mmCIF file of C-alpha atoms (C1' of nucleotides) in Angstrom:
data_model
loop_
_atom_site.group_PDB
_atom_site.id
_atom_site.type_symbol
_atom_site.label_atom_id
_atom_site.label_comp_id
_atom_site.label_asym_id
_atom_site.label_seq_id
_atom_site.Cartn_x
_atom_site.Cartn_y
_atom_site.Cartn_z
ATOM 1 C CA UNK V 1 -21.327 5.543 -21.883
ATOM 2 C CA UNK V 2 -22.411 2.308 -20.132
ATOM 3 C CA UNK V 3 -20.664 2.966 -16.859
ATOM 4 C CA UNK V 4 -23.315 5.871 -16.371
ATOM 5 C CA UNK V 5 -26.177 3.693 -17.021
ATOM 6 C CA UNK V 6 -24.583 1.162 -14.519
ATOM 7 C CA UNK V 7 -24.421 3.657 -11.949
ATOM 8 C CA UNK V 8 -27.743 4.931 -12.024
ATOM 9 C CA UNK V 9 -29.452 1.785 -12.345
ATOM 10 C CA UNK V 10 -27.318 0.849 -9.056
ATOM 11 C CA UNK V 11 -28.794 3.667 -6.960
ATOM 12 C CA UNK V 12 -25.705 6.098 -7.246
ATOM 13 C CA UNK V 13 -26.024 9.616 -8.264
ATOM 14 C CA UNK V 14 -24.427 11.044 -11.763
ATOM 15 C CA UNK V 15 -22.246 14.309 -10.875
ATOM 16 C CA UNK V 16 -20.254 16.295 -13.290
ATOM 17 C CA UNK V 17 -17.090 14.887 -11.365
ATOM 18 C CA UNK V 18 -18.050 11.234 -11.547
ATOM 19 C CA UNK V 19 -18.916 11.913 -15.657
ATOM 20 C CA UNK V 20 -15.669 13.178 -16.189
ATOM 21 C CA UNK V 21 -13.712 10.813 -14.156
ATOM 22 C CA UNK V 22 -15.601 8.046 -16.244
ATOM 23 C CA UNK V 23 -14.979 9.738 -19.519
ATOM 24 C CA UNK V 24 -11.110 9.586 -18.551
ATOM 25 C CA UNK V 25 -11.152 6.342 -17.488
ATOM 26 C CA UNK V 26 -12.514 5.379 -20.935
ATOM 27 C CA UNK V 27 -10.151 7.167 -22.886
ATOM 28 C CA UNK V 28 -7.336 4.958 -21.317
ATOM 29 C CA UNK V 29 -6.051 1.631 -22.669
ATOM 30 C CA UNK V 30 -3.220 1.382 -20.443
ATOM 31 C CA UNK V 31 -3.034 1.414 -16.331
ATOM 32 C CA UNK V 32 -3.744 4.969 -14.974
ATOM 33 C CA UNK V 33 -3.087 6.450 -11.806
ATOM 34 C CA UNK V 34 -5.376 8.495 -9.691
ATOM 35 C CA UNK V 35 -2.867 11.095 -10.321
ATOM 36 C CA UNK V 36 -3.077 10.985 -13.875
ATOM 37 C CA UNK V 37 -7.176 10.717 -13.825
ATOM 38 C CA UNK V 38 -7.004 13.707 -11.593
ATOM 39 C CA UNK V 39 -5.048 15.781 -13.938
ATOM 40 C CA UNK V 40 -7.612 15.253 -16.848
ATOM 41 C CA UNK V 41 -10.391 15.660 -14.984
ATOM 42 C CA UNK V 42 -8.952 19.041 -13.907
ATOM 43 C CA UNK V 43 -8.410 19.863 -17.204
ATOM 44 C CA UNK V 44 -12.131 20.578 -17.598
ATOM 45 C CA UNK V 45 -13.154 20.972 -13.817
ATOM 46 C CA UNK V 46 -10.304 22.423 -11.999
ATOM 47 C CA UNK V 47 -11.802 22.321 -8.972
ATOM 48 C CA UNK V 48 -12.585 18.835 -8.502
ATOM 49 C CA UNK V 49 -10.354 17.487 -5.601
ATOM 50 C CA UNK V 50 -8.382 14.212 -5.660
ATOM 51 C CA UNK V 51 -10.114 12.352 -2.769
ATOM 52 C CA UNK V 52 -13.244 12.513 -5.047
ATOM 53 C CA UNK V 53 -10.913 10.994 -7.631
ATOM 54 C CA UNK V 54 -9.656 8.295 -5.157
ATOM 55 C CA UNK V 55 -13.690 7.766 -3.953
ATOM 56 C CA UNK V 56 -14.808 7.028 -7.499
ATOM 57 C CA UNK V 57 -12.185 4.953 -8.543
ATOM 58 C CA UNK V 58 -12.746 3.087 -5.530
ATOM 59 C CA UNK V 59 -16.406 2.867 -6.007
ATOM 60 C CA UNK V 60 -15.413 1.696 -9.402
ATOM 61 C CA UNK V 61 -13.355 -1.416 -8.069
ATOM 62 C CA UNK V 62 -16.145 -2.407 -5.960
ATOM 63 C CA UNK V 63 -18.496 -2.474 -8.599
ATOM 64 C CA UNK V 64 -15.752 -4.658 -10.799
ATOM 65 C CA UNK V 65 -15.648 -1.968 -13.348
ATOM 66 C CA UNK V 66 -11.949 -1.463 -13.044
ATOM 67 C CA UNK V 67 -9.228 -3.836 -11.405
ATOM 68 C CA UNK V 68 -6.484 -2.032 -9.130
ATOM 69 C CA UNK V 69 -2.948 -2.882 -9.038
ATOM 70 C CA UNK V 70 0.311 -2.279 -7.148
ATOM 71 C CA UNK V 71 2.832 -2.638 -10.174
ATOM 72 C CA UNK V 72 5.747 -2.213 -7.248
ATOM 73 C CA UNK V 73 6.056 1.605 -7.770
ATOM 74 C CA UNK V 74 4.178 2.238 -4.246
ATOM 75 C CA UNK V 75 1.238 3.701 -6.130
ATOM 76 C CA UNK V 76 -2.206 2.259 -7.122
ATOM 77 C CA UNK V 77 -2.655 1.937 -10.849
ATOM 78 C CA UNK V 78 -6.040 0.789 -12.231
ATOM 79 C CA UNK V 79 -7.467 -0.777 -15.844
ATOM 80 C CA UNK V 80 -10.413 -0.703 -17.337
ATOM 81 C CA UNK V 81 -12.320 -4.278 -17.291
ATOM 82 C CA UNK V 82 -13.260 -3.805 -21.060
ATOM 83 C CA UNK V 83 -9.936 -3.524 -22.226
ATOM 84 C CA UNK V 84 -9.063 -7.416 -21.501
ATOM 85 C CA UNK V 85 -8.013 -9.139 -18.695
ATOM 86 C CA UNK V 86 -4.278 -10.330 -17.712
ATOM 87 C CA UNK V 87 -1.673 -10.440 -14.979
ATOM 88 C CA UNK V 88 1.724 -9.217 -14.674
ATOM 89 C CA UNK V 89 5.291 -10.822 -13.490
ATOM 90 C CA UNK V 90 7.336 -8.184 -12.112
ATOM 91 C CA UNK V 91 11.027 -8.661 -11.959
ATOM 92 C CA UNK V 92 12.333 -7.482 -8.522
ATOM 93 C CA UNK V 93 15.567 -7.164 -9.840
ATOM 94 C CA UNK V 94 15.276 -5.217 -13.006
ATOM 95 C CA UNK V 95 11.901 -3.845 -13.178
ATOM 96 C CA UNK V 96 10.657 -5.929 -15.923
ATOM 97 C CA UNK V 97 7.162 -6.556 -16.434
ATOM 98 C CA UNK V 98 5.898 -9.312 -18.142
ATOM 99 C CA UNK V 99 2.185 -9.782 -19.160
ATOM 100 C CA UNK V 100 0.682 -12.877 -18.743
ATOM 101 C CA UNK V 101 -2.641 -14.288 -19.917
ATOM 102 C CA UNK V 102 -5.661 -14.599 -17.357
ATOM 103 C CA UNK V 103 -5.681 -18.195 -18.250
ATOM 104 C CA UNK V 104 -2.783 -19.006 -16.262
ATOM 105 C CA UNK V 105 -4.552 -18.655 -12.964
ATOM 106 C CA UNK V 106 -7.517 -20.554 -14.267
ATOM 107 C CA UNK V 107 -6.584 -23.826 -12.338
ATOM 108 C CA UNK V 108 -5.805 -22.268 -8.878
ATOM 109 C CA UNK V 109 -8.858 -20.492 -9.192
ATOM 110 C CA UNK V 110 -10.559 -23.875 -9.771
ATOM 111 C CA UNK V 111 -8.734 -25.551 -6.691
ATOM 112 C CA UNK V 112 -9.502 -22.774 -4.239
ATOM 113 C CA UNK V 113 -13.176 -23.039 -5.372
ATOM 114 C CA UNK V 114 -13.061 -26.751 -4.867
ATOM 115 C CA UNK V 115 -11.217 -27.032 -1.840
ATOM 116 C CA UNK V 116 -11.963 -23.984 0.037
ATOM 117 C CA UNK V 117 -15.051 -22.908 -1.332
ATOM 118 C CA UNK V 118 -13.228 -19.368 -1.873
ATOM 119 C CA UNK V 119 -14.493 -17.743 -4.952
ATOM 120 C CA UNK V 120 -11.157 -15.686 -5.679
ATOM 121 C CA UNK V 121 -11.253 -12.336 -6.995
ATOM 122 C CA UNK V 122 -8.249 -12.654 -9.426
ATOM 123 C CA UNK V 123 -8.677 -9.833 -12.092
ATOM 124 C CA UNK V 124 -5.533 -8.438 -11.725
ATOM 125 C CA UNK V 125 -2.810 -9.530 -10.037
ATOM 126 C CA UNK V 126 0.886 -8.579 -9.845
ATOM 127 C CA UNK V 127 3.472 -11.300 -9.134
ATOM 128 C CA UNK V 128 6.949 -10.520 -8.107
ATOM 129 C CA UNK V 129 9.983 -12.469 -8.439
ATOM 130 C CA UNK V 130 13.076 -12.878 -10.873
ATOM 131 C CA UNK V 131 12.608 -12.840 -14.566
ATOM 132 C CA UNK V 132 15.040 -15.214 -16.789
ATOM 133 C CA UNK V 133 18.106 -12.465 -17.221
ATOM 134 C CA UNK V 134 18.041 -12.091 -13.522
ATOM 135 C CA UNK V 135 18.482 -15.652 -12.093
ATOM 136 C CA UNK V 136 22.324 -14.989 -11.797
ATOM 137 C CA UNK H 1 20.703 -16.336 17.088
ATOM 138 C CA UNK H 2 20.966 -16.723 13.493
ATOM 139 C CA UNK H 3 20.166 -13.546 12.124
ATOM 140 C CA UNK H 4 22.669 -11.766 13.692
ATOM 141 C CA UNK H 5 24.908 -14.316 11.887
ATOM 142 C CA UNK H 6 23.481 -13.633 8.788
ATOM 143 C CA UNK H 7 23.471 -9.960 8.858
ATOM 144 C CA UNK H 8 26.936 -9.869 9.687
ATOM 145 C CA UNK H 9 28.279 -12.295 7.323
ATOM 146 C CA UNK H 10 26.455 -10.332 4.416
ATOM 147 C CA UNK H 11 28.362 -7.316 5.307
ATOM 148 C CA UNK H 12 25.581 -5.738 7.702
ATOM 149 C CA UNK H 13 26.648 -4.011 10.857
ATOM 150 C CA UNK H 14 25.274 -5.070 14.133
ATOM 151 C CA UNK H 15 23.906 -2.247 16.083
ATOM 152 C CA UNK H 16 21.445 -2.428 19.412
ATOM 153 C CA UNK H 17 18.853 -1.594 17.378
ATOM 154 C CA UNK H 18 18.938 -3.967 15.031
ATOM 155 C CA UNK H 19 19.513 -6.853 17.612
ATOM 156 C CA UNK H 20 16.691 -5.520 19.616
ATOM 157 C CA UNK H 21 14.460 -5.742 16.484
ATOM 158 C CA UNK H 22 15.544 -9.177 15.600
ATOM 159 C CA UNK H 23 14.699 -10.211 18.833
ATOM 160 C CA UNK H 24 11.403 -8.723 18.677
ATOM 161 C CA UNK H 25 10.831 -10.525 15.570
ATOM 162 C CA UNK H 26 12.067 -14.025 16.787
ATOM 163 C CA UNK H 27 9.228 -13.654 19.665
ATOM 164 C CA UNK H 28 6.353 -13.765 17.477
ATOM 165 C CA UNK H 29 4.751 -16.739 15.869
ATOM 166 C CA UNK H 30 1.973 -14.510 14.389
ATOM 167 C CA UNK H 31 1.932 -12.005 11.745
ATOM 168 C CA UNK H 32 3.222 -8.903 13.423
ATOM 169 C CA UNK H 33 3.352 -5.428 12.454
ATOM 170 C CA UNK H 34 5.920 -2.698 12.282
ATOM 171 C CA UNK H 35 4.177 -0.862 15.212
ATOM 172 C CA UNK H 36 4.056 -3.984 17.349
ATOM 173 C CA UNK H 37 7.880 -4.690 16.698
ATOM 174 C CA UNK H 38 8.538 -0.916 17.569
ATOM 175 C CA UNK H 39 6.413 -1.075 20.679
ATOM 176 C CA UNK H 40 8.404 -4.205 21.850
ATOM 177 C CA UNK H 41 11.800 -2.507 20.831
ATOM 178 C CA UNK H 42 10.919 0.671 22.771
ATOM 179 C CA UNK H 43 10.124 -1.001 26.213
ATOM 180 C CA UNK H 44 14.114 -1.349 26.226
ATOM 181 C CA UNK H 45 15.112 1.376 23.666
ATOM 182 C CA UNK H 46 12.944 4.128 23.900
ATOM 183 C CA UNK H 47 14.931 6.331 22.060
ATOM 184 C CA UNK H 48 14.508 3.593 18.833
ATOM 185 C CA UNK H 49 13.174 5.556 15.909
ATOM 186 C CA UNK H 50 10.272 4.001 13.748
ATOM 187 C CA UNK H 51 11.777 4.798 10.616
ATOM 188 C CA UNK H 52 14.642 2.147 11.925
ATOM 189 C CA UNK H 53 12.185 -0.348 12.241
ATOM 190 C CA UNK H 54 10.657 0.154 9.089
ATOM 191 C CA UNK H 55 13.873 0.129 7.439
ATOM 192 C CA UNK H 56 15.169 -2.913 9.291
ATOM 193 C CA UNK H 57 12.126 -5.012 8.480
ATOM 194 C CA UNK H 58 12.449 -4.292 4.767
ATOM 195 C CA UNK H 59 15.895 -5.421 5.115
ATOM 196 C CA UNK H 60 15.003 -8.888 6.535
ATOM 197 C CA UNK H 61 12.405 -9.006 3.817
ATOM 198 C CA UNK H 62 14.980 -8.464 0.938
ATOM 199 C CA UNK H 63 17.080 -10.945 2.887
ATOM 200 C CA UNK H 64 14.210 -13.364 2.495
ATOM 201 C CA UNK H 65 14.117 -14.040 6.416
ATOM 202 C CA UNK H 66 10.607 -12.416 6.913
ATOM 203 C CA UNK H 67 7.709 -12.354 4.248
ATOM 204 C CA UNK H 68 5.549 -9.183 4.147
ATOM 205 C CA UNK H 69 1.634 -9.019 3.198
ATOM 206 C CA UNK H 70 -1.071 -6.690 3.508
ATOM 207 C CA UNK H 71 -4.100 -8.455 4.758
ATOM 208 C CA UNK H 72 -6.457 -5.701 3.716
ATOM 209 C CA UNK H 73 -5.816 -3.704 6.966
ATOM 210 C CA UNK H 74 -3.980 -0.904 5.237
ATOM 211 C CA UNK H 75 -0.673 -2.050 6.831
ATOM 212 C CA UNK H 76 1.874 -4.373 6.045
ATOM 213 C CA UNK H 77 2.348 -7.363 8.680
ATOM 214 C CA UNK H 78 5.166 -9.606 8.627
ATOM 215 C CA UNK H 79 6.224 -13.201 9.334
ATOM 216 C CA UNK H 80 8.991 -14.909 10.428
ATOM 217 C CA UNK H 81 9.848 -17.402 7.628
ATOM 218 C CA UNK H 82 11.159 -20.211 9.926
ATOM 219 C CA UNK H 83 7.696 -20.150 11.153
ATOM 220 C CA UNK H 84 5.964 -22.015 8.669
ATOM 221 C CA UNK H 85 4.958 -21.068 5.082
ATOM 222 C CA UNK H 86 1.325 -20.432 4.051
ATOM 223 C CA UNK H 87 -0.865 -17.886 2.225
ATOM 224 C CA UNK H 88 -4.103 -16.500 2.843
ATOM 225 C CA UNK H 89 -7.707 -16.086 1.125
ATOM 226 C CA UNK H 90 -9.386 -13.307 2.784
ATOM 227 C CA UNK H 91 -13.118 -12.328 2.225
ATOM 228 C CA UNK H 92 -13.698 -8.844 1.146
ATOM 229 C CA UNK H 93 -17.307 -8.913 2.332
ATOM 230 C CA UNK H 94 -16.796 -10.596 6.045
ATOM 231 C CA UNK H 95 -13.287 -10.248 6.513
ATOM 232 C CA UNK H 96 -12.391 -13.846 7.250
ATOM 233 C CA UNK H 97 -9.190 -15.109 6.882
ATOM 234 C CA UNK H 98 -8.770 -18.666 5.164
ATOM 235 C CA UNK H 99 -5.100 -20.241 5.753
ATOM 236 C CA UNK H 100 -3.876 -22.033 2.654
ATOM 237 C CA UNK H 101 -0.753 -24.408 2.342
ATOM 238 C CA UNK H 102 1.983 -23.068 0.211
ATOM 239 C CA UNK H 103 1.575 -26.124 -1.907
ATOM 240 C CA UNK H 104 -1.784 -24.662 -3.545
ATOM 241 C CA UNK H 105 0.602 -22.562 -5.362
ATOM 242 C CA UNK H 106 2.842 -25.219 -6.401
ATOM 243 C CA UNK H 107 1.674 -25.885 -9.906
ATOM 244 C CA UNK H 108 1.529 -22.028 -10.874
ATOM 245 C CA UNK H 109 4.627 -21.553 -9.659
ATOM 246 C CA UNK H 110 6.075 -24.477 -11.923
ATOM 247 C CA UNK H 111 4.220 -22.992 -14.890
ATOM 248 C CA UNK H 112 5.505 -19.767 -14.640
ATOM 249 C CA UNK H 113 8.777 -20.938 -14.645
ATOM 250 C CA UNK H 114 8.378 -23.382 -17.576
ATOM 251 C CA UNK H 115 6.532 -20.818 -19.774
ATOM 252 C CA UNK H 116 8.051 -17.453 -18.771
ATOM 253 C CA UNK H 117 11.246 -18.700 -17.110
ATOM 254 C CA UNK H 118 10.191 -16.705 -14.495
ATOM 255 C CA UNK H 119 10.978 -17.367 -10.620
ATOM 256 C CA UNK H 120 7.933 -16.291 -8.841
ATOM 257 C CA UNK H 121 8.581 -15.192 -5.123
ATOM 258 C CA UNK H 122 5.328 -16.588 -3.765
ATOM 259 C CA UNK H 123 6.254 -16.695 -0.107
ATOM 260 C CA UNK H 124 3.378 -15.090 1.499
ATOM 261 C CA UNK H 125 0.119 -14.403 -0.615
ATOM 262 C CA UNK H 126 -3.082 -12.627 -0.064
ATOM 263 C CA UNK H 127 -5.471 -13.505 -2.222
ATOM 264 C CA UNK H 128 -9.201 -11.590 -1.709
ATOM 265 C CA UNK H 129 -12.906 -12.831 -3.079
ATOM 266 C CA UNK H 130 -15.935 -14.318 -1.096
ATOM 267 C CA UNK H 131 -15.860 -17.194 1.330
ATOM 268 C CA UNK H 132 -18.385 -19.961 1.407
ATOM 269 C CA UNK H 133 -20.467 -17.952 3.464
ATOM 270 C CA UNK H 134 -20.770 -14.587 1.754
ATOM 271 C CA UNK H 135 -21.329 -16.153 -1.748
ATOM 272 C CA UNK H 136 -24.973 -15.031 -1.886
ATOM 273 C "C1'" DC M 1 43.647 1.473 21.634
ATOM 274 C "C1'" DG M 2 42.483 5.504 18.260
ATOM 275 C "C1'" DC M 3 41.974 6.700 13.656
ATOM 276 C "C1'" DT M 4 39.488 5.974 9.195
ATOM 277 C "C1'" DT M 5 35.406 4.633 6.802
ATOM 278 C "C1'" DT M 6 31.032 4.676 5.799
ATOM 279 C "C1'" DA M 7 26.719 1.949 7.000
ATOM 280 C "C1'" DT M 8 23.123 3.347 9.946
ATOM 281 C "C1'" DT M 9 20.300 6.188 12.713
ATOM 282 C "C1'" DG M 10 17.199 9.968 14.195
ATOM 283 C "C1'" DC M 11 14.391 13.412 12.617
ATOM 284 C "C1'" DA M 12 11.725 15.912 9.892
ATOM 285 C "C1'" DA M 13 9.623 16.208 5.569
ATOM 286 C "C1'" DA M 14 7.014 14.308 2.083
ATOM 287 C "C1'" DG M 15 4.449 11.011 -0.536
ATOM 288 C "C1'" DG M 16 0.055 8.352 -1.504
ATOM 289 C "C1'" DG M 17 -4.332 7.257 0.195
ATOM 290 C "C1'" DT M 18 -8.257 7.409 3.346
ATOM 291 C "C1'" DT M 19 -11.182 9.758 6.562
ATOM 292 C "C1'" DG M 20 -14.542 12.745 9.392
ATOM 293 C "C1'" DC M 21 -17.395 16.356 8.961
ATOM 294 C "C1'" DA M 22 -20.071 20.162 7.134
ATOM 295 C "C1'" DA M 23 -21.882 22.225 2.624
ATOM 296 C "C1'" DC M 24 -23.614 21.198 -1.290
ATOM 297 C "C1'" DA M 25 -26.578 19.483 -4.995
ATOM 298 C "C1'" DA M 26 -28.761 14.997 -7.247
ATOM 299 C "C1'" DT M 27 -32.904 12.921 -7.137
ATOM 300 C "C1'" DC M 28 -37.789 12.268 -6.331
ATOM 301 C "C1'" DA M 29 -42.387 13.108 -4.452
ATOM 302 C "C1'" DA M 30 -45.862 16.442 -4.159
ATOM 303 C "C1'" DT A 1 -41.200 24.090 -9.748
ATOM 304 C "C1'" DT A 2 -40.629 23.544 -4.948
ATOM 305 C "C1'" DG A 3 -39.199 21.118 -1.039
ATOM 306 C "C1'" DA A 4 -36.982 17.249 1.708
ATOM 307 C "C1'" DT A 5 -34.069 13.438 1.661
ATOM 308 C "C1'" DT A 6 -29.604 11.740 1.503
ATOM 309 C "C1'" DG A 7 -25.432 10.725 -1.415
ATOM 310 C "C1'" DT A 8 -21.474 13.309 -2.816
ATOM 311 C "C1'" DT A 9 -18.023 16.579 -2.354
ATOM 312 C "C1'" DG A 10 -14.011 19.754 -0.966
ATOM 313 C "C1'" DC A 11 -11.303 20.473 2.579
ATOM 314 C "C1'" DA A 12 -8.418 19.440 6.311
ATOM 315 C "C1'" DA A 13 -6.481 16.322 9.067
ATOM 316 C "C1'" DC A 14 -4.945 12.194 9.459
ATOM 317 C "C1'" DC A 15 -2.482 7.291 8.587
ATOM 318 C "C1'" DC A 16 1.029 4.239 7.342
ATOM 319 C "C1'" DT A 17 5.438 4.344 5.017
ATOM 320 C "C1'" DT A 18 9.563 6.267 2.463
ATOM 321 C "C1'" DT A 19 13.162 9.740 1.901
ATOM 322 C "C1'" DG A 20 16.975 13.287 1.947
ATOM 323 C "C1'" DC A 21 20.254 14.697 5.150
ATOM 324 C "C1'" DA A 22 23.276 15.596 8.662
ATOM 325 C "C1'" DA A 23 24.804 13.407 12.869
ATOM 326 C "C1'" DT A 24 26.431 9.159 14.958
ATOM 327 C "C1'" DA A 25 28.517 4.970 15.694
ATOM 328 C "C1'" DA A 26 29.962 -0.119 14.008
ATOM 329 C "C1'" DA A 27 34.083 -1.831 11.662
ATOM 330 C "C1'" DG A 28 38.125 -2.950 10.268
ATOM 331 C "C1'" DC A 29 42.849 -1.307 10.012
ATOM 332 C "C1'" DG A 30 47.430 0.209 11.879
#
DNA sequence: CGCTTTATTGCAAAGGGTTGCAACAATCAA
DNA sequence: TTGATTGTTGCAACCCTTTGCAATAAAGCG
């Protein structure tokens, strides 16, 4: 499990809690919530507190191992970086979610770097608007 | 006050609370928080509940009269649409906020419309990343 | 003006997420 | 292996925001 190595190498401690959370994260191909990870971790370690899950996912995000997005549900969802980059177009009217390849953002990313020397971290975007069906 | 007209015309009721909130919104040129609006409204109508402020700002957002953004503070900030469109580049390291003209997003907006028939509502974006100084 | 309808409000509770702090335990050096 | 150091955890409290519900009061009509 490469994350375990990564965390250790960066000077973080490996705890049973973190190990279980990392394993849960790796089993998901989809956009998982903190709650879901907590449930899965508790199946084996019932005492693990959800704030530990929040803190660990936040850490993984800062290390760039997962991405974090609010898909408009009012909760944060995470996605493992190894499972592919992409973005989402979310219809404010019908809730449809359209997946978009990350390449769509490349020109914008390049422009921000050239014009503002700003290195945008656009690894998992949610853009709200209206899908084809819902434009009256 | 044009918003008052707009709300009435759309079939919404005009209450003292809404009037006071609208006035507070109009006095701001900057990115104001729900809390700030609440404080200002309470100066005149001390009984107004903050959930009314939340609900009214949400309504104004849905009607496209204000934009809503999280600038990374953990609170939502609003901006009056008449005071100009723009976006923000926010440095995850030093917290610097760089304002960006909305035109930067026009090509992306156009591409999403052409390729996905998706009409993106990109009126007030916050993009996180690293500013020039903080790229090691 | 008074009545009816129903949108809006205040309140309290809840929901998702963060944080301060004391107890705990991973790590490392002796 | 033991002890010291200090990063992590669990817990409770808190923050920001949303929501259910009963009471209130705008708006439209006779």
